CSV table of C-alpha atoms in Angstrom, one decimal:
chain,number,residue,atom,x,y,z
A,6,ASP,CA,-0.1,0.5,0.2
A,7,GLY,CA,1.3,3.5,-0.4
A,8,MET,CA,1.6,5.8,-3.6
A,9,GLY,CA,4.8,6.3,-5.7
A,10,ASN,CA,7.9,5.5,-3.6
A,11,LEU,CA,5.9,5.6,-0.5
A,12,ARG,CA,5.0,2.2,1.3
A,13,VAL,CA,3.3,1.4,4.4
A,14,THR,CA,4.4,-1.6,5.7
A,15,LYS,CA,3.7,-3.5,9.1
A,16,LYS,CA,7.0,-1.6,10.6
A,17,GLY,CA,6.4,1.8,9.2
A,18,ILE,CA,6.6,3.5,6.3
A,19,ARG,CA,9.2,3.0,3.8
A,20,LEU,CA,11.0,5.7,1.2
A,21,GLU,CA,12.4,4.3,-2.3
A,22,GLY,CA,15.0,6.5,-3.8
A,23,ILE,CA,15.4,10.2,-3.0
A,24,SER,CA,12.6,11.9,-0.9
A,25,GLU,CA,12.1,15.1,-0.3
A,26,PHE,CA,10.2,17.2,2.9
A,27,LEU,CA,9.5,20.6,2.4
A,28,LEU,CA,8.0,20.6,6.0
A,29,PRO,CA,9.1,19.0,9.4
A,30,LEU,CA,9.3,15.7,9.9
A,31,TYR,CA,8.8,13.9,13.0
A,32,VAL,CA,10.0,10.5,13.6
A,33,LYS,CA,11.0,8.2,15.9
A,34,GLU,CA,13.7,6.4,14.5
A,35,ILE,CA,15.2,6.4,10.9
A,36,HIS,CA,17.0,3.1,8.8
A,37,SER,CA,18.3,2.8,5.8
A,38,ARG,CA,18.3,-0.5,4.0
A,39,LYS,CA,21.0,-2.9,5.4
A,40,ASP,CA,22.8,-2.7,1.9
A,41,SER,CA,22.9,0.9,1.6
A,42,PRO,CA,24.3,3.8,3.5
A,43,LEU,CA,21.8,6.6,4.9
A,44,VAL,CA,22.7,10.1,3.3
A,45,LEU,CA,20.7,13.5,4.8
A,46,GLN,CA,21.2,16.3,2.3
A,47,SER,CA,20.5,19.9,2.2
A,48,ASP,CA,21.5,23.0,-0.4
A,49,ARG,CA,22.9,24.8,2.9
A,50,ASN,CA,22.9,22.5,6.2
A,51,VAL,CA,21.3,19.3,8.0
A,52,THR,CA,20.5,20.6,11.4
A,53,VAL,CA,19.7,17.0,14.0
A,54,ASN,CA,17.9,18.5,17.4
A,55,ALA,CA,17.0,17.1,20.1
A,56,ARG,CA,14.2,18.2,22.7
A,57,ASN,CA,12.6,16.9,25.8
A,58,HIS,CA,9.2,16.7,27.0
A,59,MET,CA,8.5,20.4,27.5
A,60,GLY,CA,9.8,21.0,23.7
A,61,GLN,CA,12.9,22.7,24.7
A,62,LEU,CA,15.9,22.6,22.8
A,63,THR,CA,18.6,20.2,24.5
A,64,GLY,CA,21.4,18.9,22.0
A,65,GLN,CA,21.7,20.5,18.4
A,66,LEU,CA,24.0,18.8,15.6
A,67,THR,CA,24.8,21.2,13.0
A,68,VAL,CA,26.5,20.2,9.6
A,69,GLY,CA,27.7,23.3,7.6
A,70,ALA,CA,29.7,24.3,4.8
A,71,ASP,CA,32.3,25.3,6.6
A,72,ALA,CA,32.4,23.5,9.9
A,73,VAL,CA,30.5,21.3,12.0
A,74,GLU,CA,28.8,22.5,15.0
A,75,ALA,CA,27.9,20.2,18.3
A,76,GLN,CA,26.1,22.6,20.8
A,77,CYS,CA,25.0,20.4,24.0
A,78,LYS,CA,25.7,19.9,27.7
A,79,ARG,CA,28.3,16.9,27.2
A,80,PHE,CA,29.8,15.7,23.8
A,81,GLU,CA,31.4,12.3,23.4
A,82,VAL,CA,33.0,10.1,21.5
A,83,ARG,CA,33.2,6.3,21.9
A,84,ALA,CA,34.7,3.2,20.4
A,85,SER,CA,32.9,1.3,18.2
A,86,GLU,CA,33.8,-1.9,20.6
A,87,GLY,CA,33.1,-1.6,24.1
A,88,GLY,CA,32.2,1.4,24.2
A,89,LYS,CA,35.4,3.4,25.9
A,90,VAL,CA,35.0,6.9,25.5
A,91,LEU,CA,37.7,8.1,23.0
A,92,PHE,CA,36.8,11.9,23.5
A,93,SER,CA,34.1,14.1,25.7
A,94,ALA,CA,33.8,17.8,26.3
A,95,ASP,CA,31.6,19.9,29.0
A,96,GLU,CA,31.7,23.2,30.1
A,97,ASP,CA,34.3,21.9,32.6
A,98,GLU,CA,37.0,20.2,31.2
A,99,ILE,CA,37.9,17.9,28.3
A,100,VAL,CA,38.9,14.3,28.4
A,101,ILE,CA,40.9,12.3,25.9
A,102,GLY,CA,40.5,8.5,26.6
A,103,ALA,CA,42.7,7.3,24.1
A,104,ASP,CA,45.8,5.3,24.8
A,105,ARG,CA,47.7,7.7,23.0
A,106,LEU,CA,47.7,11.4,21.9
A,107,LYS,CA,49.6,12.0,18.8
A,108,VAL,CA,50.1,15.5,17.2
A,109,THR,CA,51.8,14.9,13.6
A,110,GLY,CA,51.5,19.1,13.0
A,111,THR,CA,54.9,20.4,11.8
A,112,GLU,CA,54.0,23.2,14.6
A,113,GLY,CA,53.5,20.5,17.4
A,114,ALA,CA,51.1,21.7,20.4
A,115,VAL,CA,50.9,24.9,21.2
A,116,PHE,CA,48.7,25.6,24.9
A,117,GLY,CA,48.1,29.0,26.0
A,118,HIS,CA,47.9,28.0,29.7
A,119,SER,CA,49.7,25.1,31.8
A,120,VAL,CA,50.0,21.6,31.5
A,121,GLU,CA,49.8,18.8,33.9
A,122,THR,CA,50.7,15.0,32.8
A,123,PRO,CA,52.6,12.7,34.3
A,124,HIS,CA,54.6,11.6,30.8
A,125,ILE,CA,55.9,13.8,28.3
A,126,ARG,CA,57.6,10.9,25.9
A,127,ALA,CA,58.6,11.0,22.4
A,128,GLU,CA,58.4,8.6,19.5
A,129,PRO,CA,61.2,5.8,19.0
A,130,SER,CA,63.5,6.7,17.6
A,131,GLN,CA,62.9,10.8,17.8
A,132,ASP,CA,63.9,13.2,19.8
A,133,LEU,CA,61.7,15.5,21.9
A,134,LYS,CA,62.1,19.2,22.4
A,135,LEU,CA,59.9,21.6,24.6
A,136,GLU,CA,60.8,24.8,23.7
A,137,SER,CA,59.6,28.8,24.3
A,138,PRO,CA,60.5,31.1,22.0
A,139,THR,CA,60.2,34.0,22.9
A,140,ARG,CA,59.3,33.3,26.5
A,141,SER,CA,60.9,31.1,29.7
A,142,LEU,CA,60.1,27.2,30.2
A,143,VAL,CA,59.4,26.4,33.2
A,144,MET,CA,58.8,22.9,35.2
A,145,GLU,CA,57.7,22.4,38.6
A,146,ALA,CA,56.8,19.6,40.7
A,147,PRO,CA,56.4,19.8,45.0
A,148,ARG,CA,58.2,16.2,44.8
A,149,GLY,CA,61.2,16.5,42.3
A,150,VAL,CA,61.4,17.1,38.8
A,151,GLN,CA,63.7,14.0,37.4
A,152,VAL,CA,65.4,14.4,33.8
A,153,ASN,CA,67.0,11.1,32.5
A,154,ALA,CA,69.2,10.4,29.1
A,155,ALA,CA,69.1,6.3,29.3
A,156,ALA,CA,71.3,5.9,26.4
A,157,GLY,CA,72.9,9.0,25.6
A,158,ASP,CA,74.2,12.9,26.6
A,159,LEU,CA,72.3,15.4,28.9
A,160,LYS,CA,73.2,19.1,28.0
A,161,ALA,CA,72.1,21.9,29.2
A,162,THR,CA,73.2,25.5,27.6
A,163,CYS,CA,72.2,28.9,27.9
A,164,ARG,CA,73.0,32.4,26.7
A,165,LYS,CA,74.0,33.9,29.9
A,166,GLU,CA,74.2,32.2,33.6
A,167,LEU,CA,73.6,28.7,34.2
A,168,HIS,CA,71.6,29.0,38.2
A,169,LEU,CA,72.3,25.3,40.1
A,170,GLN,CA,70.4,26.3,43.2
A,171,SER,CA,69.8,24.2,46.1
A,172,THR,CA,67.6,26.2,49.2
A,173,GLU,CA,67.8,23.6,51.6
A,174,GLY,CA,69.6,20.3,50.4
A,175,GLU,CA,72.9,20.1,48.0
A,176,ILE,CA,74.1,19.7,44.8
A,177,PHE,CA,75.6,15.9,44.6
A,178,LEU,CA,77.7,15.5,41.2
A,179,ASN,CA,78.6,11.6,41.1
A,180,ALA,CA,80.4,10.3,37.7
A,181,ASP,CA,83.7,8.8,37.5
A,182,THR,CA,85.7,11.9,36.1
A,183,ILE,CA,84.3,15.6,36.3
A,184,ARG,CA,85.8,18.0,33.8
A,185,LEU,CA,85.4,21.7,34.4
A,186,GLY,CA,86.4,23.6,31.1
A,187,ASN,CA,87.7,27.1,30.3
A,188,LEU,CA,88.6,27.7,33.6
A,189,PRO,CA,90.8,30.9,33.9
A,190,VAL,CA,94.1,30.6,34.9
A,191,GLY,CA,95.7,33.2,37.8
A,192,SER,CA,99.1,34.2,38.5
A,193,PHE,CA,101.0,33.3,41.4
A,194,SER,CA,103.0,35.9,43.5
A,195,SER,CA,105.7,34.1,45.8
A,196,SER,CA,105.9,35.9,49.2
A,197,SER,CA,109.5,37.3,47.8
A,198,SER,CA,108.1,39.0,44.7
A,199,SER,CA,104.8,41.3,44.6
A,200,SER,CA,104.7,39.7,40.3
A,201,SER,CA,105.1,36.9,39.0
A,202,SER,CA,108.4,36.4,36.4
A,203,SER,CA,107.6,34.5,32.8
A,204,PRO,CA,109.1,31.0,32.9
A,205,SER,CA,112.1,30.5,31.1
A,206,SER,CA,112.2,28.8,27.6
A,207,SER,CA,113.9,25.4,29.4
A,208,ALA,CA,111.6,25.5,32.4
A,209,PRO,CA,109.4,22.9,32.1
A,210,ARG,CA,105.7,22.7,30.6
A,211,GLN,CA,103.0,23.3,33.6
A,212,THR,CA,100.8,20.5,33.6
A,213,ILE,CA,99.5,20.3,36.8
A,214,TYR,CA,97.3,22.8,38.4
A,215,GLU,CA,95.7,23.8,41.9
A,216,LEU,CA,92.2,24.2,41.8
A,217,CYS,CA,91.3,27.8,43.7
A,218,VAL,CA,87.9,29.2,44.9
A,219,CYS,CA,87.5,33.2,45.1
A,220,PRO,CA,85.7,34.6,48.2
A,221,ASN,CA,82.8,34.9,46.2
A,222,GLY,CA,82.9,31.5,44.7
A,223,LYS,CA,84.5,32.1,41.8
A,224,LEU,CA,86.4,28.9,40.5
A,225,TYR,CA,89.8,29.1,38.9
A,226,LEU,CA,93.6,27.3,38.2
A,227,SER,CA,96.7,28.4,39.5
A,228,PRO,CA,100.0,26.5,38.7
A,229,ALA,CA,100.4,23.8,41.3
A,230,GLY,CA,103.8,23.9,43.6
A,231,ALA,CA,105.1,22.6,47.1
A,232,GLY,CA,102.5,24.4,48.6
A,233,SER,CA,99.4,25.8,48.1
A,234,THR,CA,99.6,28.7,45.5
A,235,CYS,CA,95.7,29.9,45.8
A,236,GLN,CA,95.9,33.3,46.7
A,237,SER,CA,93.2,35.8,47.8
A,238,SER,CA,94.4,38.5,45.9
A,239,SER,CA,94.7,36.8,42.7
A,240,ASN,CA,94.0,39.0,39.7
A,241,ILE,CA,91.2,36.5,38.9
A,242,CYS,CA,89.3,37.3,42.7
A,243,LEU,CA,90.5,40.5,41.9
A,244,TRP,CA,88.6,41.3,38.6
A,245,SER,CA,85.9,39.2,39.2
């Protein structure tokens, strides 16, 4: 029974082919054929509204030419198997429930405010880079910050001063070899001479130095002798 492409069956109304509705259509369910997709098409946009028993709008999904917009109290994307929440958003927070969040853009991810996460990891065989092009990069944790390079070097480079500060504890350097490169070499003056004399051409090359500390904490090298050659009046301490 019916007319044209419209058929009335025991399960409801069946439409064959393409159908156009000029006025609102109120139905409980819309199904396509088992071997065909369901296509909703419009020259402008497609809008799906959900209302409560009082007719008030509670949710809306709009597919337009420029954007897909959803207006609701909570938006969720679930996995087809198991129904696990992969993405959810409301006024308070956005939750990503996938096992991994991957950003493939060349510019990376930009966050306008703070980021809280227990783990940041790069792809295998890839470098991890945290950068602030024009401002500072701050990492804070109340129980400690650990930076570990299990199979490579750890480098800290800056243009100006590099500060290592511990307000209550100590700074502990533990390694088989500790090297301090490019330390300045101070001049040593004996008690009998106010100025150091230049070594003669036959004097052996100085290869052993003493590590000295100025009153202000600056380190410098002084040619090692039979006794200590460190002097608080060294040119290094006076000029620092």
